[in-house]
Tab-separated table of C-alpha atoms in Angstrom:
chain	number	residue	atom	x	y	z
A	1135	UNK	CA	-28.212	0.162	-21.718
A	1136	UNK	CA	-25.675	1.325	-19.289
A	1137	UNK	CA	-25.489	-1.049	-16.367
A	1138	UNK	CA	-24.526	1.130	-13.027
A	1139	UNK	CA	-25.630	-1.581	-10.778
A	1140	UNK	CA	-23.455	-4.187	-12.528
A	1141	UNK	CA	-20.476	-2.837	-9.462
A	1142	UNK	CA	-22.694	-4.526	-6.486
A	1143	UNK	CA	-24.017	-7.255	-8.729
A	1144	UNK	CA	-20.833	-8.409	-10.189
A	1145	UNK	CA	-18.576	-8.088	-6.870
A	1146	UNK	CA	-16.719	-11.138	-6.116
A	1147	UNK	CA	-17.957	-13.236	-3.692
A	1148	UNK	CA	-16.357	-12.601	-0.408
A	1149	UNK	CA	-15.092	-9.274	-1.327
A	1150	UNK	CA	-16.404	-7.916	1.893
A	1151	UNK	CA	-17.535	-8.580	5.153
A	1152	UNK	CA	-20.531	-6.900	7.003
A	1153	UNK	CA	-19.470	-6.934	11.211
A	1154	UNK	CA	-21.793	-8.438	13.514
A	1155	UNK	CA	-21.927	-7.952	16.774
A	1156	UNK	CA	-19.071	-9.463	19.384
A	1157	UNK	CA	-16.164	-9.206	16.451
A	1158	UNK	CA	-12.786	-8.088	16.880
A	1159	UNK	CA	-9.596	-8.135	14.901
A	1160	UNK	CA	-8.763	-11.364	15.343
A	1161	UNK	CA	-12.592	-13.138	15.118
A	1162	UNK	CA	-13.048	-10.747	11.727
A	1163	UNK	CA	-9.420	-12.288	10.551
A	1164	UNK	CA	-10.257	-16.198	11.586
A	1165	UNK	CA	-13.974	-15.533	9.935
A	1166	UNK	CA	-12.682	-14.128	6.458
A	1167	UNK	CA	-9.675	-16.274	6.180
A	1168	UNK	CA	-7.743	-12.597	5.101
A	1169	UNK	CA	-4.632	-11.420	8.003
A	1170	UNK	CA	-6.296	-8.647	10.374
A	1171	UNK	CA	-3.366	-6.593	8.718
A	1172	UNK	CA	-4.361	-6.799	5.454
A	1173	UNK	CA	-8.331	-5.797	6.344
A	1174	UNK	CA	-6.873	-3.094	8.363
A	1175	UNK	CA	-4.782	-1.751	5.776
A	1176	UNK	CA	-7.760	-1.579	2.743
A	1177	UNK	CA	-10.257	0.122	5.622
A	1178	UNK	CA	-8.003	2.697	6.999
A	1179	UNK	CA	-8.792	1.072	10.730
A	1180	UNK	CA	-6.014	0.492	13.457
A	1181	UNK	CA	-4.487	-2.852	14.440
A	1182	UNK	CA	-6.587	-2.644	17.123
A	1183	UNK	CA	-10.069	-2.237	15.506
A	1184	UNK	CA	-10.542	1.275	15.124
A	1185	UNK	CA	-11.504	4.138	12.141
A	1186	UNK	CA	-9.394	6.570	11.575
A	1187	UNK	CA	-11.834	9.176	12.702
A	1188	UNK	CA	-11.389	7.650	16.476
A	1189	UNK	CA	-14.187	5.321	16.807
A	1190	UNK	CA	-14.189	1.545	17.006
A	1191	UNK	CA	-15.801	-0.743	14.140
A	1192	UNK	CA	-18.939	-1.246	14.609
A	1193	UNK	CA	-21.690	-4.137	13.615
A	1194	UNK	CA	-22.597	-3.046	10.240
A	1195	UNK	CA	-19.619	-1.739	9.203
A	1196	UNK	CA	-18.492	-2.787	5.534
A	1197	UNK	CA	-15.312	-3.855	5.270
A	1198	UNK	CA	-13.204	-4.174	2.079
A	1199	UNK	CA	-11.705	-7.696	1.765
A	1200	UNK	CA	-9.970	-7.612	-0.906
A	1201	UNK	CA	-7.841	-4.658	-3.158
């Protein structure tokens, strides 16, 4: 049987990190342990906490942790 949920399932624990309201760069980075830098680089978001459409993160918002 193939298994197309076995990619959510089988994600490594603290692969991401869902925002909550009140984060910035620097809360996200102390929170996760991972260099703003690094989180800003796999998300496509500026060093200072924004999408590269133009608008800020957001609570919610998925962020990649990890390559």
């Amino acid at each position: 049987v193939p298994s197309e949920t076995t990619e959510d399932s089988s994600a490594e624990e603290g692969a991401t990190y869902t925002i909550v309201a009140g984060d910035d760069p620097s809360k996200i980075a102390a929170k996760t342990g991972v260099d703003w830098s690094v989180i800003a680089r796999l998300n496509n978001i500026s060093a200072t906490g924004y999408n590269a459409d133009g608008s800020a993160i957001s609570p919610g918002q998925v962020l990649k942790l990890r390559e």
